[in-house]
Coordinates of C-alpha atoms and ligand atoms in Angstrom, one line a residue:
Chain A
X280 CA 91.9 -289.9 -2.0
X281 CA 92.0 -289.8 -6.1
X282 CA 88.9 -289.6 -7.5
X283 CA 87.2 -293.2 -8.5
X284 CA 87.5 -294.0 -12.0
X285 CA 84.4 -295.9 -13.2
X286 CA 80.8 -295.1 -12.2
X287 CA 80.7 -298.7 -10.3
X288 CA 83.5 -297.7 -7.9
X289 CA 82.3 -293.8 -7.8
X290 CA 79.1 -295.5 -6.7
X291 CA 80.3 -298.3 -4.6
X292 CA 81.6 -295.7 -2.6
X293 CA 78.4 -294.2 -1.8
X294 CA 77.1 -297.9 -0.9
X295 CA 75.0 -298.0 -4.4
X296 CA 74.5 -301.3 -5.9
X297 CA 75.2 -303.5 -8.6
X298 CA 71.4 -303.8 -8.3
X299 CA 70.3 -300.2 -8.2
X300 CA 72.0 -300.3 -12.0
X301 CA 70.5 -303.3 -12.7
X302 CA 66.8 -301.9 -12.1
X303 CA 67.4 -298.5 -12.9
X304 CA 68.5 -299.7 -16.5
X305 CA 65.5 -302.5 -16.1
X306 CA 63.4 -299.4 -16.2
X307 CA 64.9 -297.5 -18.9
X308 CA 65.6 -300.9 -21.0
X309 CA 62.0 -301.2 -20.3
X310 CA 61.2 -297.2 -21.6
X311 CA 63.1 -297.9 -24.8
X312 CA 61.6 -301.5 -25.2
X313 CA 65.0 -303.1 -25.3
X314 CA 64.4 -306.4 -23.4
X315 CA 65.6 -307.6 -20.0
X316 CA 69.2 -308.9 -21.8
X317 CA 69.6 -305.6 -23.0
X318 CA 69.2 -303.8 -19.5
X319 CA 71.9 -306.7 -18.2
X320 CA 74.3 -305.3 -20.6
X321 CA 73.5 -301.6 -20.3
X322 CA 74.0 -302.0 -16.4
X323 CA 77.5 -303.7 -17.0
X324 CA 78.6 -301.5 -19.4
X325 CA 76.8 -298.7 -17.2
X326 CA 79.0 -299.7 -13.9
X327 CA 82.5 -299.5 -16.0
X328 CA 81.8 -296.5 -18.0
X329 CA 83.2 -292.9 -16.6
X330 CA 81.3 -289.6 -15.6
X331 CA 79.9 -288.0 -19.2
X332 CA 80.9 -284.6 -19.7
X333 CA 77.1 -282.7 -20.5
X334 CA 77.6 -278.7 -21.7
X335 CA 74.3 -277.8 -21.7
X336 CA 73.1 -274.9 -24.0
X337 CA 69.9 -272.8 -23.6
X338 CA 68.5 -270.4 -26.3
X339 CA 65.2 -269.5 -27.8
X340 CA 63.3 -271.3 -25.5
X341 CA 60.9 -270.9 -22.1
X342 CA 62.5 -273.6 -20.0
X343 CA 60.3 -276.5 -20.3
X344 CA 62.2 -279.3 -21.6
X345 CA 65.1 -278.5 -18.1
X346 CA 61.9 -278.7 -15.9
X347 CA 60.9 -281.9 -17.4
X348 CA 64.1 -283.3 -17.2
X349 CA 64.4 -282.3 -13.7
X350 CA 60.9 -283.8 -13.0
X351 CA 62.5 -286.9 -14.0
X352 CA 64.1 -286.8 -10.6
X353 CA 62.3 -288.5 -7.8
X354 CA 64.8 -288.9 -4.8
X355 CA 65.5 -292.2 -5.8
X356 CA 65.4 -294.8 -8.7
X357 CA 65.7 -291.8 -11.6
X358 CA 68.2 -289.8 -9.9
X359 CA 70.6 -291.7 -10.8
X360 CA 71.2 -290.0 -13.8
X361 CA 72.9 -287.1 -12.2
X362 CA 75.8 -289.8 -10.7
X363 CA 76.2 -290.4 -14.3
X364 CA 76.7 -287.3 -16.1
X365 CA 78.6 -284.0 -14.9
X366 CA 76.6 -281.2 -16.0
X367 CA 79.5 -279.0 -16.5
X368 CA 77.9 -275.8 -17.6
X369 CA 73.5 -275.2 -17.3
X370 CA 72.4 -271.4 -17.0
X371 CA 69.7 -272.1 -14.9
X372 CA 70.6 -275.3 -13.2
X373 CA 74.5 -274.0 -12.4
X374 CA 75.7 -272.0 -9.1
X375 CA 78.3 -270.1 -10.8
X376 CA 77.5 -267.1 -13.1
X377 CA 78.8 -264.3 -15.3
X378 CA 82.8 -265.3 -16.6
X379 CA 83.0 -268.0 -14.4
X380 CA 80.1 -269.7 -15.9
X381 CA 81.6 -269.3 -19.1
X382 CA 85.0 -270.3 -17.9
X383 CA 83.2 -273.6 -16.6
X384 CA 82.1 -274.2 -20.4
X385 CA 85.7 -273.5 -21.5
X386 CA 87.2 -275.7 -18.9
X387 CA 84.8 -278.4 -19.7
X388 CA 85.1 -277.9 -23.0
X389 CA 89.7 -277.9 -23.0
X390 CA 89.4 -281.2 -20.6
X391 CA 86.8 -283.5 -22.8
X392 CA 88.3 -282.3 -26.3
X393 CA 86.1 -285.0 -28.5
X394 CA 84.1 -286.6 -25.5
X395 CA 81.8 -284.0 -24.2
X396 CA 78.3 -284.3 -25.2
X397 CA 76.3 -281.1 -26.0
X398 CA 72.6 -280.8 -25.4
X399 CA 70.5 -277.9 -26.3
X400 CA 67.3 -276.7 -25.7
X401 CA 65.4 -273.8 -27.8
X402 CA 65.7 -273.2 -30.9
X403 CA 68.4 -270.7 -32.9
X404 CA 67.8 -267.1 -34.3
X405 CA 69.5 -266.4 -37.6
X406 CA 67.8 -263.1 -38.5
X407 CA 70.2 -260.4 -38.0
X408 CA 73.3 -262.4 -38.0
X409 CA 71.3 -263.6 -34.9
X410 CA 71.1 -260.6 -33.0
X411 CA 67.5 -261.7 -30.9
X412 CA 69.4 -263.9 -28.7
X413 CA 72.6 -263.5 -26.9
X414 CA 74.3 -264.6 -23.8
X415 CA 77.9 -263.6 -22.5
X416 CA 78.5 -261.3 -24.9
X417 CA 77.7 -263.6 -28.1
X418 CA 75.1 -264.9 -30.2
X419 CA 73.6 -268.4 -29.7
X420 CA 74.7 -268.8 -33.3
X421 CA 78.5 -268.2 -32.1
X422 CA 78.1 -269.9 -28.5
X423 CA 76.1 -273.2 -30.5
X424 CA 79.2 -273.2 -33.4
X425 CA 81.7 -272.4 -30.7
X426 CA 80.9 -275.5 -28.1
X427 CA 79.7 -278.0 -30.9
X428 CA 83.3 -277.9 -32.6
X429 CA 84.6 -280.2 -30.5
X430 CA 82.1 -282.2 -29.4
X431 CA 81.5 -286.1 -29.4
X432 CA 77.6 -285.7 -30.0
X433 CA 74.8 -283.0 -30.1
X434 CA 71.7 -283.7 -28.3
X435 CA 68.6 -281.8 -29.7
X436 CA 66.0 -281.4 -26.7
X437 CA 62.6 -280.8 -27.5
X438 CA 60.6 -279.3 -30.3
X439 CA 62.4 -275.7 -30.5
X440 CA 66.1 -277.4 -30.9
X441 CA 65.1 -280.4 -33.3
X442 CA 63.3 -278.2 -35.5
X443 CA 62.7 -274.2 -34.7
X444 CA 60.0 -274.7 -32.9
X445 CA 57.4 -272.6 -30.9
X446 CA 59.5 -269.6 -32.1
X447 CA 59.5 -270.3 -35.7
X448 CA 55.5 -270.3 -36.0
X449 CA 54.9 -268.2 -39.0
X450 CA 55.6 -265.9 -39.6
X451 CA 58.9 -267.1 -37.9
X452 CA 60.3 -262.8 -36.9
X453 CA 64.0 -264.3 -35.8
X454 CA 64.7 -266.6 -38.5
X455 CA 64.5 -269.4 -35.8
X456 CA 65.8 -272.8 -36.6
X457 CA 66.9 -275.9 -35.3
X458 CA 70.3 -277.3 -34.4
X459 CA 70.4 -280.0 -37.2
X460 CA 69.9 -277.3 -39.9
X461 CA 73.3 -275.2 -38.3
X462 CA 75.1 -278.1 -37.4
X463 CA 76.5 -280.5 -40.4
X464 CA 79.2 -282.2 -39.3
X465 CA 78.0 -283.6 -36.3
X466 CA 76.2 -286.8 -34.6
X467 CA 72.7 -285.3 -33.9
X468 CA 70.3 -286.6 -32.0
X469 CA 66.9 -285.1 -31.5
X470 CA 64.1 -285.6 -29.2
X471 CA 61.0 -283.2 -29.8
X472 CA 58.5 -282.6 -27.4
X473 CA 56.5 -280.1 -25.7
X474 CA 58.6 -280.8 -23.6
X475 CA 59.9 -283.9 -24.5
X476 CA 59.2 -287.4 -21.9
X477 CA 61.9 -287.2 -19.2
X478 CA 62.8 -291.1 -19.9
X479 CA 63.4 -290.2 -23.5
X480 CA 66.2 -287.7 -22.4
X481 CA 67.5 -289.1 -19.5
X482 CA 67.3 -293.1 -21.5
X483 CA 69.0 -291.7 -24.4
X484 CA 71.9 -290.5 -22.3
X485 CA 72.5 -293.5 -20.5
X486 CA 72.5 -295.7 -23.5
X487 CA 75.3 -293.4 -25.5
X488 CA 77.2 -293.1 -22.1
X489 CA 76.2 -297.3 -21.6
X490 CA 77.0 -298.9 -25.4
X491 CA 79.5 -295.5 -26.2
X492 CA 77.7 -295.0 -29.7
X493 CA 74.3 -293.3 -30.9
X494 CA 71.0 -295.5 -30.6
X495 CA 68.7 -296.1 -33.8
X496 CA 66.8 -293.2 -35.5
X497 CA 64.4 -292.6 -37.6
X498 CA 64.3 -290.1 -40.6
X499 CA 63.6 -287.1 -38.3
X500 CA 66.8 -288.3 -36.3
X501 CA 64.7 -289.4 -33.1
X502 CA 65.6 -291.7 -31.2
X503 CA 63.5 -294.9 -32.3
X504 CA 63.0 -296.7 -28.8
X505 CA 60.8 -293.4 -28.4
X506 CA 59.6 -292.1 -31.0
X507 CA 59.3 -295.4 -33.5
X508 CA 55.5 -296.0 -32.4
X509 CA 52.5 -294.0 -33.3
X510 CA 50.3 -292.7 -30.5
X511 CA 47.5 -293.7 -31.8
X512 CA 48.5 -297.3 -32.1
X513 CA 49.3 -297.5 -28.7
X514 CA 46.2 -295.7 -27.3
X515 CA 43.9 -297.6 -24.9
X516 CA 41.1 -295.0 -26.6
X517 CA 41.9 -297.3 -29.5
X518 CA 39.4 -299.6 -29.3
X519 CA 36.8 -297.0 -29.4
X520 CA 37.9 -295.5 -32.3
X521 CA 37.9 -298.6 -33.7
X522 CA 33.7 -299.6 -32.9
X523 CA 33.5 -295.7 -33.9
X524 CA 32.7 -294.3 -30.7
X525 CA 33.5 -290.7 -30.4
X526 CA 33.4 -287.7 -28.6
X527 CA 32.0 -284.7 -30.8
X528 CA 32.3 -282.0 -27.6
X529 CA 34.3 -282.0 -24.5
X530 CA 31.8 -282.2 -22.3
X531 CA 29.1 -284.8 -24.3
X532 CA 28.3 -288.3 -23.2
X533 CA 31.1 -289.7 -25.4
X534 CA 33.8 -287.6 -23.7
X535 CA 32.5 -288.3 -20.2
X536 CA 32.6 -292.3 -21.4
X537 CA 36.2 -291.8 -22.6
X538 CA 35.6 -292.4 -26.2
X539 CA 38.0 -291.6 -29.1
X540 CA 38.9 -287.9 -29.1
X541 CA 39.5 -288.0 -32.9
X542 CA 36.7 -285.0 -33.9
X543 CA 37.9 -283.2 -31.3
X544 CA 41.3 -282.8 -33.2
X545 CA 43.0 -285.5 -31.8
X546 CA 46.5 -285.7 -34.1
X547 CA 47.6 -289.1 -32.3
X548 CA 47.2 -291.0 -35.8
X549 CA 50.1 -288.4 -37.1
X550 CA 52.1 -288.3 -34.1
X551 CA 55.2 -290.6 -33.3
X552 CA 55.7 -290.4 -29.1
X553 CA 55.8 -292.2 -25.8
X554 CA 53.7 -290.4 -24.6
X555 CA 50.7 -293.6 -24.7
X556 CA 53.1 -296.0 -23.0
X557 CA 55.2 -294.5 -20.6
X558 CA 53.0 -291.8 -19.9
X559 CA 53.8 -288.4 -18.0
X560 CA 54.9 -287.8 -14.3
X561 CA 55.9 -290.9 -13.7
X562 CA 53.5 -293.2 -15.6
X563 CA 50.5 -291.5 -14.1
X564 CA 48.4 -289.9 -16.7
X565 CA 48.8 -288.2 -20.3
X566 CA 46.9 -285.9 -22.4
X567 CA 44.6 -288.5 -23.9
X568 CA 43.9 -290.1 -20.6
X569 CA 42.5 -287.2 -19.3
X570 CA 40.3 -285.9 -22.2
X571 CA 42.3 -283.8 -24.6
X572 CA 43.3 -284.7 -27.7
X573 CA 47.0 -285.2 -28.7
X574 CA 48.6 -282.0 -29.9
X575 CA 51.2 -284.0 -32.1
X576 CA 54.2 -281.9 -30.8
X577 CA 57.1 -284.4 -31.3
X578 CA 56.2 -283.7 -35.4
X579 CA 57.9 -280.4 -37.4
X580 CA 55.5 -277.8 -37.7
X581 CA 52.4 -278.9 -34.9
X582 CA 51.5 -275.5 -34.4
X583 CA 50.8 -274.2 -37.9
X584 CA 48.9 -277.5 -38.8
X585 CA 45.6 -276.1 -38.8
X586 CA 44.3 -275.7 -35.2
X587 CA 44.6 -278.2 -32.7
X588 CA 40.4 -279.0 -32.0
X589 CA 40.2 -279.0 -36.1
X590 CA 39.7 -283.1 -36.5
X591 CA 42.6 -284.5 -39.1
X592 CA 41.0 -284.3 -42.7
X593 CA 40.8 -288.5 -43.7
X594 CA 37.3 -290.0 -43.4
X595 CA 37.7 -293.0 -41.1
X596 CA 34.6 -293.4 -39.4
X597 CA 33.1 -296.2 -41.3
X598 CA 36.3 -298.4 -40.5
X599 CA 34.9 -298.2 -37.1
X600 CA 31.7 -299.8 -37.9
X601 CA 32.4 -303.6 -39.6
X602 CA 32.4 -306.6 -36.5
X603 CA 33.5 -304.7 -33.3
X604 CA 34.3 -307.1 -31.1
X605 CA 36.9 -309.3 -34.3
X606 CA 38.7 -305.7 -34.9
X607 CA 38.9 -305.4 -31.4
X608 CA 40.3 -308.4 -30.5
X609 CA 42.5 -308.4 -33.6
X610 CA 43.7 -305.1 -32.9
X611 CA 44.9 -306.5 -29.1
X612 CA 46.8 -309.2 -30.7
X613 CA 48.1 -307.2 -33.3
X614 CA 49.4 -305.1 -30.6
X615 CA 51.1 -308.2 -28.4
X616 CA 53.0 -309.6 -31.2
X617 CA 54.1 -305.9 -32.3
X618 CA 55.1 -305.8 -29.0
X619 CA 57.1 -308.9 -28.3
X620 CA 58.3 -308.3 -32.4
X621 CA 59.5 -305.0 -31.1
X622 CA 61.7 -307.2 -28.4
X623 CA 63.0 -309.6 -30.8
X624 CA 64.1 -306.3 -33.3
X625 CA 66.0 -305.3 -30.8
X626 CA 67.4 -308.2 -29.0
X627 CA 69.1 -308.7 -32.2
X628 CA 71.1 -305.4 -31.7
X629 CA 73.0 -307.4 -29.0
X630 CA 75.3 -304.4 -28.7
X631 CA 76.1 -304.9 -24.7
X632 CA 78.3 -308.0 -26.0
X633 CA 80.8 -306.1 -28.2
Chain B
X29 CA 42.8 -288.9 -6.0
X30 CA 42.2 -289.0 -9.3
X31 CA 39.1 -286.7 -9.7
X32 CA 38.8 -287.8 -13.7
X33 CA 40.3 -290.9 -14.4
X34 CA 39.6 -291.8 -17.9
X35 CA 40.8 -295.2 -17.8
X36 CA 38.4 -297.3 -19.2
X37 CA 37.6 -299.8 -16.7
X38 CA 36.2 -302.4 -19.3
X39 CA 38.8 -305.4 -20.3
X40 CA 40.0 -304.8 -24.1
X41 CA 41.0 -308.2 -24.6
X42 CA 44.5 -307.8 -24.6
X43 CA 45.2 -310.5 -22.5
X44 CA 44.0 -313.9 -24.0
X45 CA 46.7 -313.0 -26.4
X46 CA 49.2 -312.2 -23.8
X47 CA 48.7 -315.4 -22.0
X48 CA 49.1 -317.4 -25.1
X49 CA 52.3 -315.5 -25.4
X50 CA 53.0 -316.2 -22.0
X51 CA 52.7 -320.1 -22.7
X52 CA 54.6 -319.9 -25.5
X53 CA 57.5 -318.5 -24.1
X54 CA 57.1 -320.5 -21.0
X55 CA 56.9 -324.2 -23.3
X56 CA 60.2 -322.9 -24.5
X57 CA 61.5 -322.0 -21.6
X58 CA 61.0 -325.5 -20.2
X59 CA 62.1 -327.4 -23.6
X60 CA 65.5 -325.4 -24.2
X61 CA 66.2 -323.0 -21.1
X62 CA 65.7 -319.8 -23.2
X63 CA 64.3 -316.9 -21.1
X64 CA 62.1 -314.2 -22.2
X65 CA 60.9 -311.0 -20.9
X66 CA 57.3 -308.9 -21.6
X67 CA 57.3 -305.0 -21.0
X68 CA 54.3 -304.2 -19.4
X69 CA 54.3 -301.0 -19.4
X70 CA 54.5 -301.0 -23.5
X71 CA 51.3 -302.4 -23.8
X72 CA 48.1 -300.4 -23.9
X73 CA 46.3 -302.4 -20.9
X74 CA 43.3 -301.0 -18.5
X75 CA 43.7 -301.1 -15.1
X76 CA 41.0 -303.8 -15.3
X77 CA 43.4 -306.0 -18.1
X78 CA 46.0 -305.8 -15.5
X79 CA 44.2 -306.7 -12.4
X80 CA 42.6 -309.7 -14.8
X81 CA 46.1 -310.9 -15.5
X82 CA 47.1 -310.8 -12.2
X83 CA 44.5 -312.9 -11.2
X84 CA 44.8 -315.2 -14.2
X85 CA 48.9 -315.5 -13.7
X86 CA 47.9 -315.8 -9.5
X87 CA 50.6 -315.9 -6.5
X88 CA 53.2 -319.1 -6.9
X89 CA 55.6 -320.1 -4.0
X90 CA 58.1 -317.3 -4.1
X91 CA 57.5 -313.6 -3.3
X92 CA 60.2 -311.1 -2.6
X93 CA 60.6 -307.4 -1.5
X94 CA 63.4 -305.5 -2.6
X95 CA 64.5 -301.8 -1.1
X96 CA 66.9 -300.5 -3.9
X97 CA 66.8 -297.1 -5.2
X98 CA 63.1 -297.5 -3.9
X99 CA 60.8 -300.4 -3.3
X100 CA 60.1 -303.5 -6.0
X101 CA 58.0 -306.5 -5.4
X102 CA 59.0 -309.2 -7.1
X103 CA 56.5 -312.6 -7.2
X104 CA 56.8 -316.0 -9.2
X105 CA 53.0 -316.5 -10.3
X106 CA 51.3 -320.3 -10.1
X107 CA 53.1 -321.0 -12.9
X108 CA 56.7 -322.3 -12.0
X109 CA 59.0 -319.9 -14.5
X110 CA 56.5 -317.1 -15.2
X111 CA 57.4 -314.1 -12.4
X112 CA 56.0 -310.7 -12.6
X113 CA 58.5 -307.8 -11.5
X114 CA 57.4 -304.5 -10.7
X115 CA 59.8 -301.4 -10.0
X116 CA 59.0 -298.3 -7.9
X117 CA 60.3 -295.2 -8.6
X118 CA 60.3 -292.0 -6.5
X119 CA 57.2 -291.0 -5.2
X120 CA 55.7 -295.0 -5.4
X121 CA 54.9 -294.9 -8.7
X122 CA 55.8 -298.0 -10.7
X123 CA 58.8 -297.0 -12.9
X124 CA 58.8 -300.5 -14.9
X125 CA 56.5 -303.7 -14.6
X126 CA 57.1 -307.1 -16.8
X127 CA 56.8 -310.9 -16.6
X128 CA 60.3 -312.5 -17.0
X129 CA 60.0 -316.1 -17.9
X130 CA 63.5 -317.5 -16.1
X131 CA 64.3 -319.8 -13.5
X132 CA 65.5 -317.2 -11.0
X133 CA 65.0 -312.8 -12.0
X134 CA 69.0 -311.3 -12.7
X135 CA 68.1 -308.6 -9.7
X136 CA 68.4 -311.3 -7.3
X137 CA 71.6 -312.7 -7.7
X138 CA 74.4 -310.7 -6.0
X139 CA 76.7 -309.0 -7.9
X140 CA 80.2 -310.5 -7.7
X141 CA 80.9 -306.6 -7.6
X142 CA 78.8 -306.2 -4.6
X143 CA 80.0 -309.1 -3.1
X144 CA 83.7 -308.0 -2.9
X145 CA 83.0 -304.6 -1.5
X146 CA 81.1 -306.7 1.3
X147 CA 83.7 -308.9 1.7
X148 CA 86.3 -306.0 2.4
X149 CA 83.5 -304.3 4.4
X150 CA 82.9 -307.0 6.7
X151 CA 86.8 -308.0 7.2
X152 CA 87.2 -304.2 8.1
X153 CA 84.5 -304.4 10.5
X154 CA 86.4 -307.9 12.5
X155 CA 89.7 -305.9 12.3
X156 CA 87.9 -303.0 14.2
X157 CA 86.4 -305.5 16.2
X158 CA 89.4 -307.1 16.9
X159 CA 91.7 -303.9 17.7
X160 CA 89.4 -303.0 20.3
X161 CA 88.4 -305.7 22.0
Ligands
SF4_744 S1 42.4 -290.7 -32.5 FE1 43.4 -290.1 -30.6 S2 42.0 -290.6 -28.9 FE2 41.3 -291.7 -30.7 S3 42.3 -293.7 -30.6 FE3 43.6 -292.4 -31.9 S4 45.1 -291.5 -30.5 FE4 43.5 -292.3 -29.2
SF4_745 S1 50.2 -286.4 -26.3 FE1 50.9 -285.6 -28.2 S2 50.8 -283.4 -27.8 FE2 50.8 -284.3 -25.9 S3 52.9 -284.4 -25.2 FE3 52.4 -286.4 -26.2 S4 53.0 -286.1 -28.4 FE4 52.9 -284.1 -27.4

């Protein structure tokens, strides 16, 4: 039988439904705070869209971000996003190994001239002509500039491949840098993180592969739908910060209430994530919510800012102290209309009709 | 269990605004037919904000459970128009959660798509029928 063309029919086969699109892009439309019209299109578009070539490349890096991504997978609703791509080449994820791993790159790489997308994790060594990291013979520097050439899009993947990284802390030994400061010519996409929120990953994939072109970024080339809100605007600590409650130790009264970890080094208020609203392992907890501070590592640089328990330097308690309850409350609605002004932003993108 | 649940279990007052959203979107609803939808999940609510709107929204005439690619309830709440939809994911956890403000939810229609592979499953199914009985 030749192979089914579209992922509706490759999926019909295997008795998925038009509704299993419908609410897996529900919840990724809902991730990247699209709207329910938006998820509509995404699942159309989704159902007659074809398998995305994925070449994935690891370097400088411990892992993380594939075990996050693969922690995305729950036998069900987010597993779908292995129907959808074809992860043709993965070091650790693939069953093949040695040349015929490589060959499997090549392969990919000859049949999806122009269509492949590349994603990368870890960062790049440059020292040395990149000597302090090599796989199959070459240097990441070589493999990265090899597989990129022909690629439709580059997918940074957490902190180390958007911008160095862990391994360029100072004093930075292997010259490590990011993808977007090697790669010039190309669509880059990057999502930081420490690792970075499966959803982000697995929701930016499915909207390339769903409206065939890159979503919105922001300056640091990060996906807005993820990384467009501050942590500490979305924090349900908020409110304490905001009647200037706060923890001054881990294990005072203030912490054991749940107040504002702020002088405890908290960097929300400098940190653009998801991490407040979608939340890790499936929307059950994240850092703040149970009593550490946020590290701030979707930003350049979060380990050399200074220490992470060392409070940020601006003087904001007294905001804290005028009319509690009227900031409170003005804070909530704030946050509603941000919300449902978020919606109307991107309802106006509309890009499922074109 | 959670052994430390931070959650603050007090209400934060999000929701007086979201039901005034809620009944703005629904007045329009009912004057010009134009649906809405509000993510849940985007806003910073308390366990105790979302079992307060719950209560405030209540249980309409209409309640449905849906098995695809795990569990979903879906419910139309006291107020004809407003439902509230909430996806599982693996493992029970609830993958997406928002109040659509439509006359029916898209996920329940069936798919024209769906419906043809029916249609040729269930015509394959009499043939079989039919060639051995
Ligand atoms: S400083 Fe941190 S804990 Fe406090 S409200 Fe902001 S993000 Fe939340
Ligand atoms: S809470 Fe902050 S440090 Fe932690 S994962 Fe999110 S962005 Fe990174």
């Amino acid at each position: 039988m030749a192979e089914p063309k579209t992922l509706g029919q490759m999926l019909e086969a295997r008795g998925i439904s038009r509704r299993a699109f419908l609410k897996y892009t529900s919840y990724l439309a809902s991730s990247m705070a699209l709207g329910s019209v938006a998820a509509k299109a995404m699942a159309e578009n989704l159902a007659s869209a074809r398998r995305q070539s994925v070449i994935w490349l690891s370097f400088q890096e411990c892992t993380g971000c594939t075990e996050s991504f693969t922690r995305s997978v729950s036998p069900t609703l987010e597993e779908l996003i292995f129907d959808f791509i074809s992860l043709d080449y993965h070091h650790t994820l693939q069953a093949a190994s040695g040349e015929a791993a490589e060959e499997a790159r090549h392969i990919a790489m000859r049949e999806n001239k122009g269509k492949y997308v590349v994603v990368v994790d870890g960062s790049i060594p440059t020292k040395l002509d990149g000597a302090y990291s090599t796989i199959a013979g070459i240097s990441n520097l070589q493999m990265l500039e090899e597989t990129v050439k022909d690629a439709a899009a580059v997918i940074a993947v957490g902190t180390c491949a958007a911008y160095g990284g862990i391994p360029a802390a100072a004093p930075n030994p292997t010259g490590a840098v990011g993808v977007d400061q090697l790669v010039t010519d190309k669509a880059i996409i990057n999502i930081p993180g420490c690792p970075p929120i499966p959803e982000a990953m697995t929701g930016t994939i499915s909207y390339i592969l769903s409206f065939g072109k890159l979503p919105e970024l922001d300056h640091l080339k990060r996906p807005i739908a993820y990384f467009g809100d501050n942590i500490h605007d979305r924090c349900y600590r908020r409110p304490f910060y905001e009647r200037g409650l706060f923890a001054k130790s881990f294990d005072d009264e203030g912490a054991r209430k749940g107040w504002c970890l702020y002088e405890v080094g908290c960097k929300g208020p400098i940190t653009y994530n998801a991490c407040a609203t979608l939340k890790w392992n499936g929307g059950i907890s994240f850092p703040i919510q149970s009593g550490h501070g946020c590290l701030g590592c979707s930003e350049p640089n979060f380990w050399d800012k200074g220490g992470f328990y060392k409070p940020l330097p601006a003087p904001i308690r007294d905001i804290g102290k005028v009319a509690a309850g009227a900031a409170v409350a003005g804070a909530a609605a704030g946050v509603v209309s941000a919300a449902v002004g978020r919606a109307k932003k991107k309802s106006a993108m509309k890009e499922g009709k074109s | 269990m959670n052994l430390i649940d931070n959650t603050p279990s007090a209400l934060t007052g999000v929701n007086d605004s979201l039901l005034s959203e809620i009944a703005d979107r629904l007045g329009e609803f009912a004057q010009t037919g134009q649906s809405a939808s509000i993510d849940l999940r985007s806003l910073p609510m308390s366990d105790a904000d979302r079992e307060d709107l719950k209560e405030r929204l209540g249980h309409g005439e209409v309640m449905v459970k849906l098995d695809v690619a795990g569990l979903s309830e879906i419910w139309e709440t006291s107020f004809a128009g407003v439902w509230w939809i909430r996806h599982f994911g693996g493992d029970d956890q609830i993958a997406a959660e928002e109040i659509n403000i439509v006359s029916v939810p898209d996920i329940l229609h069936a798919h024209q798509a769906d419906a043809r592979a029916a249609a040729s499953r269930l015509s394959k199914i009499i043939q079989e029928e039919r060639h051995h009985g």
